[in-house]
Amino acid sequence: MKGCFISFEGVEGCGKTTQIERLQSALLERGHDVLLTREPGGTPVAEAIRALLLDPENKAISNTAELLLYAAARAQHVDELLRPALAAGKVVLCDRFFDSTTVYQGDGRELNPALIAQLNTIATQGLRPDRTYLLDLSVEAGLERARGRGRMDRLEQAPLAFHERVRAGYLRLAASEADRVLLVDGLADIESIAAIIQRDATQLLQERMTA
Ligand code: Z5A
């Protein structure tokens, strides 16, 4: 793959969307060819699956069906959008990727981690982010921000203990994959976080260009 693949992760309201847009603007200004996308979503089929997954009316979705729907959306996204964009040399910025399944369905829903790892491999065909920015803040602070936006989606309405397990899962991931996952304090101000991410991404892209 010629391009560079960067994902953003974190609990609800951690500031991913804010920061991914900042990084996109900074990279475009420097002349990079950037694709901003998200999971679940990014293609018409995957966006249709997203609508199904986030609709608060769909309370009957079982944990296993939820896992398979996220995997299906990802498989479509990888095939139709991510692989072609990376093959064309683009910098791909993705709001959530397979780490979300590892922690939301694995730690949050407490589904079998080995099964999740297998499904992640099938859906991604082995595609992994070159760098992942994990914005960390307390579950309460994140949900408070999400509430400030109005209507809560299906997952945001899950019990607090679910979100606490998700946060703990992310922190475990950051510790175990420190070479890929950069842990950033999500409670810092927007500009400081953007500066940390831009500095790291600039270095990453320079390394890739000279490799
Ligand atoms: N999910 C899953 O279970 N399994 C999977 O495999 C995948 C996803 C891929 C959709 O995600 C849901 O799908 C998500 C996980 C699950 N579950 N939930 N709930 P999403 O990414 O679309 O939705 P989200 O996680 O709820 O993100 P979000 O609510 O859109 O928040 P965000 O993008 O992290 O934050 P933001 O929109 O940038 O900021 C939120 C607010 O805080 C906003 O008003 C900002 O102006 C403010 N903000 C941002 N940064 C700051 C700082 N630094 N200080 C103060 N205020 C700030």
Coordinates of C-alpha atoms and ligand atoms in Angstrom, one line a residue:
M1 CA 0.0 0.0 0.0
K2 CA 1.4 3.4 -1.0
G3 CA -0.8 5.6 1.1
C4 CA -0.9 6.1 4.9
F5 CA -3.8 4.9 7.1
I6 CA -4.6 6.8 10.3
S7 CA -7.5 6.0 12.6
F8 CA -9.1 7.9 15.5
E9 CA -10.6 6.1 18.5
G10 CA -12.1 6.8 21.9
V11 CA -15.3 6.8 24.0
E12 CA -18.3 8.8 23.1
G13 CA -17.8 12.6 22.9
C14 CA -14.0 12.2 23.2
G15 CA -13.4 14.7 20.4
K16 CA -12.5 12.4 17.5
T17 CA -14.7 14.3 14.9
T18 CA -13.3 17.6 16.0
Q19 CA -9.7 16.4 15.7
I20 CA -10.0 14.4 12.5
E21 CA -11.3 17.5 10.8
R22 CA -8.4 19.6 12.2
L23 CA -5.9 17.1 10.9
Q24 CA -7.6 16.9 7.5
S25 CA -7.4 20.7 7.1
A26 CA -3.7 20.8 8.2
L27 CA -2.8 18.0 5.8
L28 CA -4.7 19.5 2.9
E29 CA -2.9 22.8 3.4
R30 CA 0.4 21.0 3.1
G31 CA -0.7 19.5 -0.2
H32 CA -1.5 16.0 0.8
D33 CA -4.2 14.0 -0.9
V34 CA -6.6 13.2 2.0
L35 CA -9.6 11.0 2.3
L36 CA -11.7 11.5 5.5
T37 CA -14.1 8.6 6.2
R38 CA -15.7 6.9 9.2
E39 CA -16.9 3.6 10.6
P40 CA -19.5 2.3 10.6
G41 CA -20.0 4.0 7.2
G42 CA -18.0 5.5 4.4
T43 CA -19.9 3.9 1.5
P44 CA -23.6 3.8 0.7
V45 CA -24.0 0.2 1.9
A46 CA -22.0 0.7 5.0
E47 CA -23.9 4.0 5.8
A48 CA -27.2 2.0 5.5
I49 CA -25.8 -0.5 8.0
R50 CA -24.8 2.4 10.3
A51 CA -28.3 3.8 10.3
L52 CA -29.6 0.4 11.4
L53 CA -27.0 0.1 14.1
L54 CA -27.4 3.5 15.7
D55 CA -31.2 3.8 15.5
P56 CA -32.4 3.9 19.1
E57 CA -35.6 2.2 18.0
N58 CA -33.6 -1.0 17.1
K59 CA -33.4 -2.2 20.7
A60 CA -33.8 -5.9 19.6
I61 CA -30.5 -6.2 17.8
S62 CA -28.7 -9.0 19.5
N63 CA -25.0 -8.7 20.5
T64 CA -23.9 -11.3 17.9
A65 CA -26.0 -9.6 15.1
E66 CA -24.5 -6.3 16.1
L67 CA -20.9 -7.7 15.8
L68 CA -21.7 -9.1 12.4
L69 CA -23.2 -5.9 11.2
Y70 CA -20.1 -3.9 12.2
A71 CA -18.0 -6.5 10.4
A72 CA -20.2 -6.4 7.3
A73 CA -20.0 -2.6 7.2
R74 CA -16.2 -2.8 7.6
A75 CA -15.7 -5.4 4.9
Q76 CA -17.6 -3.2 2.4
H77 CA -15.7 -0.1 3.5
V78 CA -12.3 -1.8 3.1
D79 CA -13.1 -3.2 -0.3
E80 CA -14.9 -0.3 -1.9
L81 CA -13.1 2.7 -0.4
L82 CA -10.1 2.1 1.9
R83 CA -7.9 -0.2 -0.2
P84 CA -8.4 1.7 -3.5
A85 CA -7.6 5.0 -1.7
L86 CA -4.5 3.6 -0.1
A87 CA -3.4 2.0 -3.4
A88 CA -3.8 5.5 -5.0
G89 CA -1.4 6.9 -2.4
K90 CA -3.9 8.9 -0.3
V91 CA -3.7 9.7 3.4
V92 CA -6.8 8.0 4.8
L93 CA -8.2 9.4 8.0
C94 CA -10.8 7.1 9.5
D95 CA -13.1 8.0 12.4
R96 CA -13.0 4.5 14.2
F97 CA -11.8 1.2 12.8
F98 CA -11.3 -2.3 14.0
D99 CA -10.2 -1.2 17.5
S100 CA -13.8 -0.1 18.1
T101 CA -15.0 -3.6 17.5
T102 CA -12.3 -5.0 19.8
V103 CA -13.4 -2.8 22.7
Y104 CA -17.1 -2.1 22.2
Q105 CA -18.1 -5.7 21.2
G106 CA -15.3 -7.4 23.1
D107 CA -14.9 -5.5 26.3
G108 CA -18.3 -3.7 26.3
R109 CA -20.6 -6.6 25.1
E110 CA -18.2 -9.2 26.5
L111 CA -18.2 -11.3 23.3
N112 CA -15.4 -13.8 22.7
P113 CA -12.1 -11.9 22.0
A114 CA -10.7 -14.7 19.7
L115 CA -13.9 -14.6 17.6
I116 CA -13.7 -10.8 17.3
A117 CA -10.0 -11.0 16.3
Q118 CA -10.9 -13.5 13.6
L119 CA -13.8 -11.4 12.3
N120 CA -11.6 -8.3 12.3
T121 CA -9.1 -10.1 10.1
I122 CA -11.8 -11.3 7.7
A123 CA -13.4 -7.8 7.4
T124 CA -10.1 -6.0 7.0
Q125 CA -8.2 -8.6 5.0
G126 CA -5.3 -7.8 7.2
L127 CA -5.4 -4.0 6.7
R128 CA -4.2 -2.2 9.9
P129 CA -3.8 1.5 10.6
D130 CA -0.2 2.9 10.5
R131 CA -1.2 5.1 13.4
T132 CA -4.1 5.4 15.8
Y133 CA -4.9 8.4 17.9
L134 CA -6.8 7.4 21.1
L135 CA -8.4 10.4 22.8
D136 CA -9.0 9.4 26.4
L137 CA -11.3 11.1 28.9
S138 CA -13.7 9.9 31.6
V139 CA -16.9 8.2 30.5
E140 CA -18.9 10.9 32.4
A141 CA -17.1 13.8 30.7
G142 CA -17.6 12.1 27.2
L143 CA -21.3 11.3 27.7
E144 CA -21.8 14.9 29.0
R145 CA -20.5 16.2 25.8
A146 CA -22.6 13.8 23.7
R147 CA -25.7 14.7 25.7
G148 CA -25.0 18.4 24.9
R149 CA -25.7 17.5 21.3
G150 CA -29.2 16.4 22.0
R151 CA -30.6 12.9 21.0
M152 CA -28.5 10.0 22.2
D153 CA -28.0 7.1 19.7
R154 CA -28.5 3.4 20.6
L155 CA -25.0 2.8 21.9
E156 CA -24.8 6.0 23.8
Q157 CA -27.9 4.8 25.8
A158 CA -26.1 1.7 27.0
P159 CA -25.4 1.5 30.9
L160 CA -22.5 3.3 32.4
A161 CA -20.7 0.0 33.2
F162 CA -20.6 -0.8 29.5
H163 CA -18.9 2.5 28.7
E164 CA -16.4 2.0 31.6
R165 CA -15.5 -1.4 30.2
V166 CA -15.0 0.2 26.8
R167 CA -12.6 2.8 28.2
A168 CA -10.7 0.2 30.1
G169 CA -10.4 -1.8 26.9
Y170 CA -9.0 1.2 25.0
L171 CA -6.4 1.8 27.7
R172 CA -5.3 -1.8 27.6
L173 CA -5.0 -1.6 23.8
A174 CA -2.8 1.6 24.1
A175 CA -0.5 -0.2 26.6
S176 CA -0.2 -3.3 24.5
E177 CA 0.3 -1.6 21.1
A178 CA 2.2 1.5 22.0
D179 CA 4.1 1.5 18.7
R180 CA 0.8 2.1 16.8
V181 CA -1.6 3.7 19.3
L182 CA -0.8 7.2 20.6
L183 CA -2.7 8.0 23.8
V184 CA -3.8 11.6 24.0
D185 CA -5.5 13.4 26.9
G186 CA -9.0 14.2 25.6
L187 CA -9.6 16.7 28.3
A188 CA -6.9 19.1 27.1
D189 CA -8.1 22.0 25.0
I190 CA -8.9 21.5 21.3
E191 CA -5.8 23.4 20.1
S192 CA -3.3 21.6 22.2
I193 CA -4.7 18.2 21.2
A194 CA -4.6 19.3 17.5
A195 CA -1.0 20.4 17.8
I196 CA 0.1 17.0 19.4
I197 CA -1.7 15.0 16.6
Q198 CA -0.4 17.3 13.8
R199 CA 3.2 17.0 15.0
D200 CA 3.0 13.2 15.2
A201 CA 1.2 12.8 11.8
T202 CA 3.8 15.1 10.1
Q203 CA 6.6 12.9 11.4
L204 CA 4.8 9.7 10.4
L205 CA 4.2 11.0 6.9
Q206 CA 7.9 12.2 6.5
E207 CA 9.1 8.7 7.7
R208 CA 6.9 7.0 5.1
M209 CA 8.0 9.3 2.3
T210 CA 11.7 8.7 3.0
A211 CA 11.2 4.9 3.6
Ligands
Z5A1 N1 -19.1 1.2 17.2 C1 -19.0 -0.1 17.7 O1 -19.6 -0.5 18.7 N2 -18.2 -1.0 17.1 C2 -17.5 -0.7 15.9 O2 -16.8 -1.5 15.4 C3 -17.6 0.7 15.5 C4 -18.4 1.6 16.2 C5 -16.8 1.1 14.2 C6 -20.8 5.3 16.4 O3 -19.7 5.9 16.6 C7 -21.0 4.2 17.5 O4 -20.6 2.9 16.9 C8 -20.1 4.4 18.7 C9 -19.2 3.2 18.7 C10 -20.0 2.2 17.9 N3 -20.9 4.3 19.8 N4 -21.5 5.0 20.5 N5 -22.1 5.6 21.2 P1 -19.5 7.5 16.3 O5 -18.0 7.7 16.2 O6 -20.2 7.9 15.1 O7 -20.1 8.2 17.5 P2 -19.5 8.6 18.8 O8 -18.4 7.7 19.3 O9 -20.6 8.7 19.7 O10 -18.7 9.9 18.5 P3 -19.3 11.3 18.7 O11 -20.3 11.4 19.8 O12 -19.6 11.8 17.4 O13 -18.1 12.1 19.4 P4 -16.7 12.5 19.0 O14 -16.6 12.5 17.5 O15 -15.7 11.7 19.7 O16 -16.6 14.0 19.5 P5 -16.8 15.4 18.8 O17 -18.1 15.4 18.0 O18 -15.6 15.9 18.2 O19 -17.0 16.3 20.1 C11 -18.2 16.1 20.9 C12 -18.5 17.5 21.6 O20 -17.4 17.9 22.4 C13 -18.6 18.6 20.5 O21 -19.6 19.5 21.0 C14 -17.2 19.3 20.5 O22 -17.3 20.6 20.2 C15 -16.8 19.1 22.0 N6 -15.3 19.0 22.1 C16 -14.5 18.2 21.3 N7 -13.2 18.3 21.8 C17 -13.3 19.1 22.9 C18 -12.3 19.5 23.9 N8 -11.0 19.1 23.7 N9 -12.7 20.2 24.9 C19 -14.0 20.6 25.0 N10 -15.0 20.2 24.2 C20 -14.6 19.5 23.1

